[in-house]
Coordinates of C-alpha atoms and ligand atoms in Angstrom, one line a residue:
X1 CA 69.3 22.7 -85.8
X2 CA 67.0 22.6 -82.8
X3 CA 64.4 25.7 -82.6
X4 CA 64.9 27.2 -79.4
X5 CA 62.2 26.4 -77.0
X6 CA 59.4 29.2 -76.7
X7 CA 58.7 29.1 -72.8
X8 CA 55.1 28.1 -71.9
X9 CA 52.3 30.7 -71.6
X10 CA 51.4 31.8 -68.3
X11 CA 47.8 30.7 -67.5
X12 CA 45.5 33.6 -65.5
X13 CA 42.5 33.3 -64.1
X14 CA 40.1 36.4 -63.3
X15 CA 37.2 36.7 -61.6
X16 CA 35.3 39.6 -61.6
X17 CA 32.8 40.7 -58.9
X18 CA 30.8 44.2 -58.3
X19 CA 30.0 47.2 -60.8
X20 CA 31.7 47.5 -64.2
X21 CA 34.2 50.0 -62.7
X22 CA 35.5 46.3 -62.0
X23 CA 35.0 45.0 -65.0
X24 CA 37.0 47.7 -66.6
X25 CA 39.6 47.0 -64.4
X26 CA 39.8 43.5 -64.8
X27 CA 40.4 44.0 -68.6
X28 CA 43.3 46.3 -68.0
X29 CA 45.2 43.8 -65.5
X30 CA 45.1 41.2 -68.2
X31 CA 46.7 44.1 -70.8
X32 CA 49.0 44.9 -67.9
X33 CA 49.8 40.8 -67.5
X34 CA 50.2 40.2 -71.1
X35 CA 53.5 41.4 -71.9
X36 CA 54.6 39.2 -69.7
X37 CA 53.5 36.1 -70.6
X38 CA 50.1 35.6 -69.6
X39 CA 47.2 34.3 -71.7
X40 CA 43.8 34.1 -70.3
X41 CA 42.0 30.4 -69.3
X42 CA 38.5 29.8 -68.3
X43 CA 40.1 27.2 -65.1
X44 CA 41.1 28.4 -62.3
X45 CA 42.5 25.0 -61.5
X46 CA 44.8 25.6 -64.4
X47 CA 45.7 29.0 -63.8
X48 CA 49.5 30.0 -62.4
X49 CA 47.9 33.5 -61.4
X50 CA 44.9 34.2 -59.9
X51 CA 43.0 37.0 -59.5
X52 CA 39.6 37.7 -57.6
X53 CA 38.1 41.1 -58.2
X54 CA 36.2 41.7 -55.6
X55 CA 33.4 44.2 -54.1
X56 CA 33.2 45.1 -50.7
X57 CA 29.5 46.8 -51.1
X58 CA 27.3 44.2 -49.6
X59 CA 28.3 41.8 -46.9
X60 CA 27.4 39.0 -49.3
X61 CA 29.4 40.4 -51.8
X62 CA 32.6 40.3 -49.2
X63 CA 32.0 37.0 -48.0
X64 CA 32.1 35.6 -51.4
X65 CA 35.6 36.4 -51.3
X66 CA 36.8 34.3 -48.5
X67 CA 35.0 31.5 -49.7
X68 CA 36.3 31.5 -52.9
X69 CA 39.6 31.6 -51.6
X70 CA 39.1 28.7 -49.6
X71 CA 38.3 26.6 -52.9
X72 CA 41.2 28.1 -54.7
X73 CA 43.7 27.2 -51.5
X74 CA 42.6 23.6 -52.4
X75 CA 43.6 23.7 -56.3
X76 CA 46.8 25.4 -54.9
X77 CA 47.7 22.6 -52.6
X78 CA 47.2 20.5 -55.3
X79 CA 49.5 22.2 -57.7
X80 CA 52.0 22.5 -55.0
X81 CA 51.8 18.7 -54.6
X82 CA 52.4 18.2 -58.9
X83 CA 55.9 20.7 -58.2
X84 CA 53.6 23.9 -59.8
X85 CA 52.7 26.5 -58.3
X86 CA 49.7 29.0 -58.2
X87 CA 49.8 33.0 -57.3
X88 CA 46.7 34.2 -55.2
X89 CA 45.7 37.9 -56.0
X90 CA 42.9 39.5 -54.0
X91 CA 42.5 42.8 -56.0
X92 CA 39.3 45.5 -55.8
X93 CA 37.2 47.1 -53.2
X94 CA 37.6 44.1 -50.4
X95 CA 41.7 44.4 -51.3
X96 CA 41.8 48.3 -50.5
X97 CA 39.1 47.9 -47.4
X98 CA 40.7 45.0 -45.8
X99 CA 44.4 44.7 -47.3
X100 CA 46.2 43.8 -44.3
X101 CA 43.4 41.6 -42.5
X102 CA 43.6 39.5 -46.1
X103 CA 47.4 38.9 -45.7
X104 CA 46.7 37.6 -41.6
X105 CA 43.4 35.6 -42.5
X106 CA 43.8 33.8 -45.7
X107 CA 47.7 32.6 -45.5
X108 CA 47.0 31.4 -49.2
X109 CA 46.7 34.5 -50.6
X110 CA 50.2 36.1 -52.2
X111 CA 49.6 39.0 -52.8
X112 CA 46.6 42.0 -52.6
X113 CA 46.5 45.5 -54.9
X114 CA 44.2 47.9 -54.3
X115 CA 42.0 49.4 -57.0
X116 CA 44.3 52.7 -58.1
X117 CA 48.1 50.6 -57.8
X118 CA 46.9 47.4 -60.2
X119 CA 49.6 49.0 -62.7
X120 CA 52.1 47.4 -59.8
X121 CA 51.2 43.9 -59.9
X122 CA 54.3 43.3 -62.2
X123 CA 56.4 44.5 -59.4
X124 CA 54.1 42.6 -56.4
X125 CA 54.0 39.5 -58.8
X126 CA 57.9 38.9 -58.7
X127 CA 58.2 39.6 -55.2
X128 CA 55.9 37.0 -54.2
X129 CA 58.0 34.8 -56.4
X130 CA 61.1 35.7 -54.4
X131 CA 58.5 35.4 -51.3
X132 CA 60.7 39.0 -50.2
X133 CA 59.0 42.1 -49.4
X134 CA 55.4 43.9 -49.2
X135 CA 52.9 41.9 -50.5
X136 CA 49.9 45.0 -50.2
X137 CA 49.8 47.9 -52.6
X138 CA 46.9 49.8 -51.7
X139 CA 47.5 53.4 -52.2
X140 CA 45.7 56.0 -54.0
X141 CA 47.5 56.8 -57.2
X142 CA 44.9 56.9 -60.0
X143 CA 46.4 59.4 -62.4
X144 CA 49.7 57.0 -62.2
X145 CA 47.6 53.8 -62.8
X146 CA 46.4 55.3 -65.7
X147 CA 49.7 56.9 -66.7
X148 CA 51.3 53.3 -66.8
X149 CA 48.3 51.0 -68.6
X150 CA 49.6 49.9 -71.8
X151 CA 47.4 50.4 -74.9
X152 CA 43.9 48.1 -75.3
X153 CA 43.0 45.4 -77.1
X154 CA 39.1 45.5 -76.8
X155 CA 37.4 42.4 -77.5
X156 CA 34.5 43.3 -79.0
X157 CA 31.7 46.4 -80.6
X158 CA 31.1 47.5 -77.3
X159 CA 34.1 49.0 -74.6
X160 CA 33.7 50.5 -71.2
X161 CA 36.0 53.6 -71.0
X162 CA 36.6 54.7 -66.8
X163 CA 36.5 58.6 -66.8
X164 CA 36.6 59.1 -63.3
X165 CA 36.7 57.4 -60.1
X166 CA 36.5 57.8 -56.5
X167 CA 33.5 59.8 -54.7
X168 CA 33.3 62.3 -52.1
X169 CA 29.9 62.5 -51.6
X170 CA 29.7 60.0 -48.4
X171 CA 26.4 58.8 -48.8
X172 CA 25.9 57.7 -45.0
X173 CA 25.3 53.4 -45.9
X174 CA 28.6 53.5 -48.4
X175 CA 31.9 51.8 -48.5
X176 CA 33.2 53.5 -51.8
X177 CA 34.5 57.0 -50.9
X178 CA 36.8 54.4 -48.3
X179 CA 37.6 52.2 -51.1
X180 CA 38.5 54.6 -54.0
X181 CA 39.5 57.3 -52.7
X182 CA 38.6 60.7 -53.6
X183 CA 37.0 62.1 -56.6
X184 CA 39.7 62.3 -59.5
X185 CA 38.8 62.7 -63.5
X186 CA 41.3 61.8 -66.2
X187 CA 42.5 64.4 -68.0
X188 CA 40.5 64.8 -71.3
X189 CA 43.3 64.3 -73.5
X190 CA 43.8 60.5 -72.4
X191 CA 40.2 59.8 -72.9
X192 CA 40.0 61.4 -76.1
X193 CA 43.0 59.1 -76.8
X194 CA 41.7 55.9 -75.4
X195 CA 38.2 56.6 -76.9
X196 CA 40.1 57.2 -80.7
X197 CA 42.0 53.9 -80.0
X198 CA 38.6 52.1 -79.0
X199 CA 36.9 52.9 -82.2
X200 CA 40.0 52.3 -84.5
X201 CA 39.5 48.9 -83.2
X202 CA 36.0 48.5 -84.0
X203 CA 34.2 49.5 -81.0
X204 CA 31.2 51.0 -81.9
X205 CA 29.0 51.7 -78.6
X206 CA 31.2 53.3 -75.8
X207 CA 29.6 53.3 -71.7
X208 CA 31.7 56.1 -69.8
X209 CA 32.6 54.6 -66.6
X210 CA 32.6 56.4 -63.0
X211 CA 31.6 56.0 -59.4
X212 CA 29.8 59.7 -60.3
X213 CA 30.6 60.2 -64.2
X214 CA 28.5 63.3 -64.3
X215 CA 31.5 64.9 -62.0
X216 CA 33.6 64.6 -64.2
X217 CA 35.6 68.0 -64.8
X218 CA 38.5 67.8 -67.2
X219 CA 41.5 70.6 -67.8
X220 CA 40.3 74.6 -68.3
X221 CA 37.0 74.6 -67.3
X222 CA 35.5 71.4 -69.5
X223 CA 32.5 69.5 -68.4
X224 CA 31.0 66.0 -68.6
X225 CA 28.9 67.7 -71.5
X226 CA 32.0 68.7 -73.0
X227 CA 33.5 65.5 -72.8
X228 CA 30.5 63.8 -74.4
X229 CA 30.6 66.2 -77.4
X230 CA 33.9 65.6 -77.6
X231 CA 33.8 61.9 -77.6
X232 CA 30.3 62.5 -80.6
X233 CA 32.7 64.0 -82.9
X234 CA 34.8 60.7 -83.2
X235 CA 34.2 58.9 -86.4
X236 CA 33.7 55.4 -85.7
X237 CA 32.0 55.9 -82.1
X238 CA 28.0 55.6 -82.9
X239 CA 26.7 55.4 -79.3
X240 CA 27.6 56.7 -76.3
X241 CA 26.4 55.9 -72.6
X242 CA 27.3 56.7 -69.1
X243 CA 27.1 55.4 -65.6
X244 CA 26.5 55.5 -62.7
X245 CA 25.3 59.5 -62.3
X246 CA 24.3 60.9 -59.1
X247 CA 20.8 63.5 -59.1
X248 CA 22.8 66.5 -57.9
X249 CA 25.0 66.6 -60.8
X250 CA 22.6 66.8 -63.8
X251 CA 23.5 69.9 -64.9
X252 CA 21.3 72.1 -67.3
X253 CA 24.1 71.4 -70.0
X254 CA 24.0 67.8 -69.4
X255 CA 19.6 67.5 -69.8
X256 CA 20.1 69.8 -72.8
X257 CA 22.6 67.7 -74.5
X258 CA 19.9 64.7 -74.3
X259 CA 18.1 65.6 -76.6
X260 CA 20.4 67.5 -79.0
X261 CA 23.1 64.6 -79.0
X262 CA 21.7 61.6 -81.4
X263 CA 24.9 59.4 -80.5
X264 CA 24.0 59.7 -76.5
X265 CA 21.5 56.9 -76.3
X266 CA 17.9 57.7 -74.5
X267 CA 18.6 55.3 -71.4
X268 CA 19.9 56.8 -68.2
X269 CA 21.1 55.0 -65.2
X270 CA 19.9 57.4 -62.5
X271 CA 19.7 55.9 -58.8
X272 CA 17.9 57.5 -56.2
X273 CA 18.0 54.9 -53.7
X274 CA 14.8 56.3 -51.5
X275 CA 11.1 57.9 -52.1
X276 CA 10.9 59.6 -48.5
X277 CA 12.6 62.8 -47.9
X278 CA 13.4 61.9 -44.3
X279 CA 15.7 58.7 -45.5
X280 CA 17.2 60.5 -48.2
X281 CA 18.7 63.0 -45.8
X282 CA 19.5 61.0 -43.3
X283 CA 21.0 59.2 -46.5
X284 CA 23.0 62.1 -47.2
X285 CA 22.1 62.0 -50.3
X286 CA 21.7 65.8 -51.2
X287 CA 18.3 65.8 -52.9
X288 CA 14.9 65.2 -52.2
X289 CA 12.2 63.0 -54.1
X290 CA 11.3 66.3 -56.0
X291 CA 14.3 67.1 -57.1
X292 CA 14.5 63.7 -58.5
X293 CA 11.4 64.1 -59.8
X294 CA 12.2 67.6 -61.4
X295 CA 15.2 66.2 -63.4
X296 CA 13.0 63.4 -64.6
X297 CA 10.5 65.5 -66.0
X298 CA 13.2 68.0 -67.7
X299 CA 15.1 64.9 -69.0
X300 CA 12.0 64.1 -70.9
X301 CA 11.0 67.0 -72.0
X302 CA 14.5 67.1 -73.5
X303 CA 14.4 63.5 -75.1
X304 CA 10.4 62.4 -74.8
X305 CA 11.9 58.8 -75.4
X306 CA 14.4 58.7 -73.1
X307 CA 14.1 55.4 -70.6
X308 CA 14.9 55.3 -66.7
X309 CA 16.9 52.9 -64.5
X310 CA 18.1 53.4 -61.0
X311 CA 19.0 51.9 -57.3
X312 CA 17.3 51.5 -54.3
X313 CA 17.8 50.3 -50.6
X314 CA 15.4 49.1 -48.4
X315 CA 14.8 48.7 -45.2
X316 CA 17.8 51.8 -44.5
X317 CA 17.8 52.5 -40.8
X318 CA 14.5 53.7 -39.4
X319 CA 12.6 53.2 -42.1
X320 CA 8.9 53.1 -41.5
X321 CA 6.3 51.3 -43.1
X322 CA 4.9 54.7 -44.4
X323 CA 8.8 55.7 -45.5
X324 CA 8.9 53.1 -47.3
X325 CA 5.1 53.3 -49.1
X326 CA 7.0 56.5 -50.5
X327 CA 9.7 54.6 -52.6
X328 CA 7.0 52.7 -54.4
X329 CA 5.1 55.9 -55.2
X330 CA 7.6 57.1 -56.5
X331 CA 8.1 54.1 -58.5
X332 CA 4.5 54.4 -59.4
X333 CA 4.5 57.9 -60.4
X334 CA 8.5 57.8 -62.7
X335 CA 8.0 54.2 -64.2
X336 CA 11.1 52.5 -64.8
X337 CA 12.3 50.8 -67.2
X338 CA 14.6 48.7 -65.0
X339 CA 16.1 49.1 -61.5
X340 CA 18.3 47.3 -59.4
X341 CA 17.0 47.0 -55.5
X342 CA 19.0 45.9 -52.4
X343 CA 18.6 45.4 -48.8
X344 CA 20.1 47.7 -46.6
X345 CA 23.4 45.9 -45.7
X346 CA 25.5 47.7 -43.0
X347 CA 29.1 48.2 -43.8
X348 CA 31.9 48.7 -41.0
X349 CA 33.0 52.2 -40.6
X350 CA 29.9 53.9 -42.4
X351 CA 27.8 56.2 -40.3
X352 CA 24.9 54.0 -41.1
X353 CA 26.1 50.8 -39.4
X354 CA 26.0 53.0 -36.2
X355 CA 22.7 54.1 -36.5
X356 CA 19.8 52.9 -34.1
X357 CA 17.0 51.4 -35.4
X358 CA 18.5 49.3 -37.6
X359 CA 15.4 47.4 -39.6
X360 CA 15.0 43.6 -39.2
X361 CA 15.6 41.2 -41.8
X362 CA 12.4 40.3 -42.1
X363 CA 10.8 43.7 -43.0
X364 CA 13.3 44.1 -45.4
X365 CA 12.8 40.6 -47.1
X366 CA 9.2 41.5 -46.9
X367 CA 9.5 45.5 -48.6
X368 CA 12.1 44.0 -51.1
X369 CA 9.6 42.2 -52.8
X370 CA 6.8 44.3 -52.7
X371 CA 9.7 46.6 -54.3
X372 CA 10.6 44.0 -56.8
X373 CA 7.3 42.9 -58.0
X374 CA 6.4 46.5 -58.6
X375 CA 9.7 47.7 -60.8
X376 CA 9.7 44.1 -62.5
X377 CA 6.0 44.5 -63.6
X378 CA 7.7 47.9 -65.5
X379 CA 10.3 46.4 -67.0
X380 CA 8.0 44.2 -68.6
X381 CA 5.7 46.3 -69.5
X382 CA 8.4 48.9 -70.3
X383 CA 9.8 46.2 -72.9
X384 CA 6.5 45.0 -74.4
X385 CA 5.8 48.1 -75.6
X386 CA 9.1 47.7 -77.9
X387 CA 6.9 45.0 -79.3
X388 CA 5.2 46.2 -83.1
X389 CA 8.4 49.1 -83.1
X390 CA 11.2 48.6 -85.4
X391 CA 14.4 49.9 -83.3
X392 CA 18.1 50.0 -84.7
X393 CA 20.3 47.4 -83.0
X394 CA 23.7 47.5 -83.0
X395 CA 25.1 43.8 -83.8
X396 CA 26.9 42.3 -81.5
X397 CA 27.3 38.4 -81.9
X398 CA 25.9 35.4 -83.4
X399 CA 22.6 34.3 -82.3
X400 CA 22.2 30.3 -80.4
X401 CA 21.2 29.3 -83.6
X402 CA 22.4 29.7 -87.7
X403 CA 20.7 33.0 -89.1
X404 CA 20.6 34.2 -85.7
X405 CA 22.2 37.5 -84.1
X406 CA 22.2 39.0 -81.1
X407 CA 22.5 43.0 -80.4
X408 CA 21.7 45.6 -77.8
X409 CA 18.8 48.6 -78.6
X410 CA 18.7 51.7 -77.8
X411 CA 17.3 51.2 -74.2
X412 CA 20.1 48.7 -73.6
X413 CA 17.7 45.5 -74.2
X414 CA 19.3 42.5 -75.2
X415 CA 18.0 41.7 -78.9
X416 CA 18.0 38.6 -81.0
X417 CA 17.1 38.6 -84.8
X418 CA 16.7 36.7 -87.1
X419 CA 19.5 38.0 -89.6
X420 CA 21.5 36.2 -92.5
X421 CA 23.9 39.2 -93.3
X422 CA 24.5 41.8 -90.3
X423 CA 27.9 41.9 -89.6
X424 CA 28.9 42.8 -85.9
X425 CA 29.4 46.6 -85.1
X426 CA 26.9 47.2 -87.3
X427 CA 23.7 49.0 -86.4
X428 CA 20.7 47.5 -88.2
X429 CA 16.8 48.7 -88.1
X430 CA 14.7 45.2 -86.9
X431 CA 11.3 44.3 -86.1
X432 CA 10.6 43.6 -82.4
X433 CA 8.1 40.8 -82.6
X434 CA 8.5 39.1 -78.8
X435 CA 9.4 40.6 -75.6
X436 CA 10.3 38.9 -72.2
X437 CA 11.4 40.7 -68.5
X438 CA 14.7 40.5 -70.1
X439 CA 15.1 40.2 -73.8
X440 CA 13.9 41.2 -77.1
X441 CA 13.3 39.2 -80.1
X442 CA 12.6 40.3 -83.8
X443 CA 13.6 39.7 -87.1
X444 CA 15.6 42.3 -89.7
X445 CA 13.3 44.8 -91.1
X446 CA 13.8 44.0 -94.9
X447 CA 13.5 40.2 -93.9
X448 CA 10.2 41.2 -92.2
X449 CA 9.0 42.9 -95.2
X450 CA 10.2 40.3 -98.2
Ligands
SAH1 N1 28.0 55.6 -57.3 C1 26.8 55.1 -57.5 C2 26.5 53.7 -56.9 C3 27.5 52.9 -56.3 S1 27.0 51.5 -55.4 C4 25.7 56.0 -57.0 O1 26.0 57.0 -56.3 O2 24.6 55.8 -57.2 C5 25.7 50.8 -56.3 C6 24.5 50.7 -55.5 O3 24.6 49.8 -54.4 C7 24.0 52.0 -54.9 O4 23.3 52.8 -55.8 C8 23.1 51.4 -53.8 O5 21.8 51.3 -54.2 C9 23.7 50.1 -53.4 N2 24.4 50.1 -52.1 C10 25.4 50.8 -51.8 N3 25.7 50.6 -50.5 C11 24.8 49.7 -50.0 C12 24.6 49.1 -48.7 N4 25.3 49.4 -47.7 N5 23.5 48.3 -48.6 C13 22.8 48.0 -49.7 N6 22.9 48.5 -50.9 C14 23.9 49.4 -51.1
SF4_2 FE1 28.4 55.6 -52.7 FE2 26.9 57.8 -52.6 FE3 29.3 57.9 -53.6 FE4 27.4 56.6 -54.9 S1 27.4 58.8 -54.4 S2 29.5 55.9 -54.6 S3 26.2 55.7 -53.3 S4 28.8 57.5 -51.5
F3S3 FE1 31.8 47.1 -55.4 FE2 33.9 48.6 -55.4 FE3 32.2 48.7 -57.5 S1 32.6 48.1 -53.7 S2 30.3 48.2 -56.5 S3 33.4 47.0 -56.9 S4 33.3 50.4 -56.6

């Protein structure tokens, strides 16, 4: 008798562009995709669904979309031509800020789904198949996003887990209080559940995930400190980390909990985005350099080893020469371990972009790598000083070569050891022996020592 046929898998292609927010989100689309059919390929060419990501943050970052969809619209016409078809997906920040202009401009794209209604690309998928009805979901629905994602199937030791999303705090250059919405948490319960589910399937190191984390507020009252404790008690989970925190929401609770919780690892991703009080008002950004500077110096007294990263923008509206002189002292006087630094990009429809005195692009190029050589000259330092220590990594791959891992410290450096017998997810004490801007090297501690 003739086995009945198992239909083909579905090919999908993602590609994921901004902050990890979007990373996390592309992860769950491919759960939400996978019951019905689709497996994930590396080729886009290959792919009958498509799905770009996208961040709406920096021009650059936007423009990348339209470009890409011109070189998908190609491998489209192609399939079209070989009687196959390929489904366009514009999905992410650009989606929600531009939805409708999408749909007029790019007439290869299918369909677009805004950050909070991904959970209805089922129903948008079919429709675009039947080539009937809306083709944009863009609405703010984040509590029924998260309602309707089925279980996960993490792929490794390490898992992001989204808390919260959305921000109201309207920082005057940003696009993301326009393209997620309002501030919303999770209820506590669900990440308790998700966070159980993530260790019972090996994931040992878990990075909280929100566009302000530290807001978090669950049910009755709890906290983000709560919530961390919470999450410590799990067996299973060994490190904890969060990101991105805004300055004004480091409560005492939270700096305390530094350096009372072992499994909360001493790195923080803090940006501040300016030294000089007069840009970080007209920022609206709520604090002031000593503010900043305050929290700093509590957070180490709470943790004397905790390391610092952050964000900055130069060359914001009206900066001066002397404004900007007060970002790299502050550099000078915090010392970071890493930092990422932009130039100021305005973004339609934020205050900012109306602002006089909009800095040229030369000045900007010019005070971004002053910036850069300054912060970079840190992080080197920063991880040569790992160099002689002997820090537990948590194993998360094979090295490029036999007897060769990689892992992550505590600072969240990438490490490889030499190591014949760590198995990943484990968390092993090794010798750092090398150090470069952006790695670690070493070997296991009892290798060292034999
Ligand atoms: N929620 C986070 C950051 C979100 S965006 C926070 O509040 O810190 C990530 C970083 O992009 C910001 O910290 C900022 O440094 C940078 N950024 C945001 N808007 C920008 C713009 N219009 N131009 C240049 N950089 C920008
Ligand atoms: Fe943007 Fe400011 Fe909100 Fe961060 S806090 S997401 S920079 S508006
Ligand atoms: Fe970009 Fe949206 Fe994240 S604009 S940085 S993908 S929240």
């Amino acid at each position: 008798m003739l086995e009945p046929k198992r239909p083909e898998p579905k090919r999908l292609f993602i590609e994921t562009y901004g902050c990890q927010m979007n990373v996390y989100d592309s992860e769950r689309m491919r759960d939400v995709l996978s019951p019905l059919g689709y497996a994930m390929t590396e080729r886009p060419d290959e792919a009958d669904l498509v799905i770009l990501n996208t961040c709406h943050i920096r021009e650059k970052a936007t423009e990348k979309v339209y470009s890409e969809i011109g070189r998908l619209r190609v491998h489209k016409e192609r399939r079209v031509a070989e009687g196959k078809a390929m489904t366009i997906a514009i999905a992410g920040c650009v989606a929600q800020a531009e939805g409708e202009e999408i749909i007029k401009r790019a007439p290869a794209v299918d369909l677009v789904v805004g950050p909070q209604a991904y959970h209805k690309l089922p129903e948008l998928i079919a429709r675009a198949a039947r080539k009937t009805g809306e083709r944009l979901a863009a609405d703010f629905t984040a509590q029924e996003k998260f309602d309707a994602l089925p279980a996960r199937a993490p792929d490794g030791v390490t898992a992001f887990l989204s808390i919260q999303e959305g921000c109201d705090k309207f920082c005057t250059f940003c696009v993301v209080p326009y393209t997620r919405g309002a501030e919303f948490s999770r209820p506590l319960a669900d990440v308790l559940r998700e966070a159980h589910a993530l260790a019972e399937r090996g994931v040992r190191e878990i990075t909280l995930l929100g566009q302000n984390v530290n807001a978090y507020h669950g049910e009755g009252g709890a906290g983000f400190a709560d919530l961390l404790r919470r999450l410590a008690a799990i067996e299973g989970v060994d490190r904890l980390r969060y990101t991105t925190s805004h300055p004004i929401e480091m409560d005492d609770d939270l700096i305390a909990l530094h350096g009372e919780e072992p499994k909360l690892m001493p790195y923080l991703h803090l940006p501040v985005q300016s030294g000089s009080d007069r840009i970080l008002k007209a920022m609206n950004r709520k604090h002031d350099g000593a503010f900043y500077r305050d929290i700093i110096g509590r957070l180490r007294k709470a943790r004397p080893d905790i390391a610092l990263s952050t964000d900055f923008i130069v060359g914001f509206p009206g900066e001066t020469e002397k404004e900007f002189e007060a970002t790299m002292q502050l550099v000078r006087d915090v010392n970071f371990a890493s930092a990422f630094s932009f130039k100021y990009s305005p973004r339609p429809g934020t205050p900012a972009a109306a602002m006089m005195a909009q800095v040229d692009e030369e000045a900007k190029t010019e005070r971004l790598q002053r910036l850069q050589a300054l912060l970079f000259e840190q992080q080197r330092a920063f991880n040569a000083d790992q160099e002689g220590r002997v820090l537990p990594i948590l194993v998360t791959g094979d090295g490029r070569r036999p007897g060769q891992k990689h892992g992550r410290s505590p600072y969240l450096q990438a490490v490889h050891f030499d190591d014949t017998r760590a198995q990943n997810g484990e968390i092993v004490p090794v010798r750092i022996l090398g150090s470069s801007q952006n790695s670690l090297s070493g070997v296991r501690e009892e290798m060292a020592l034999a």
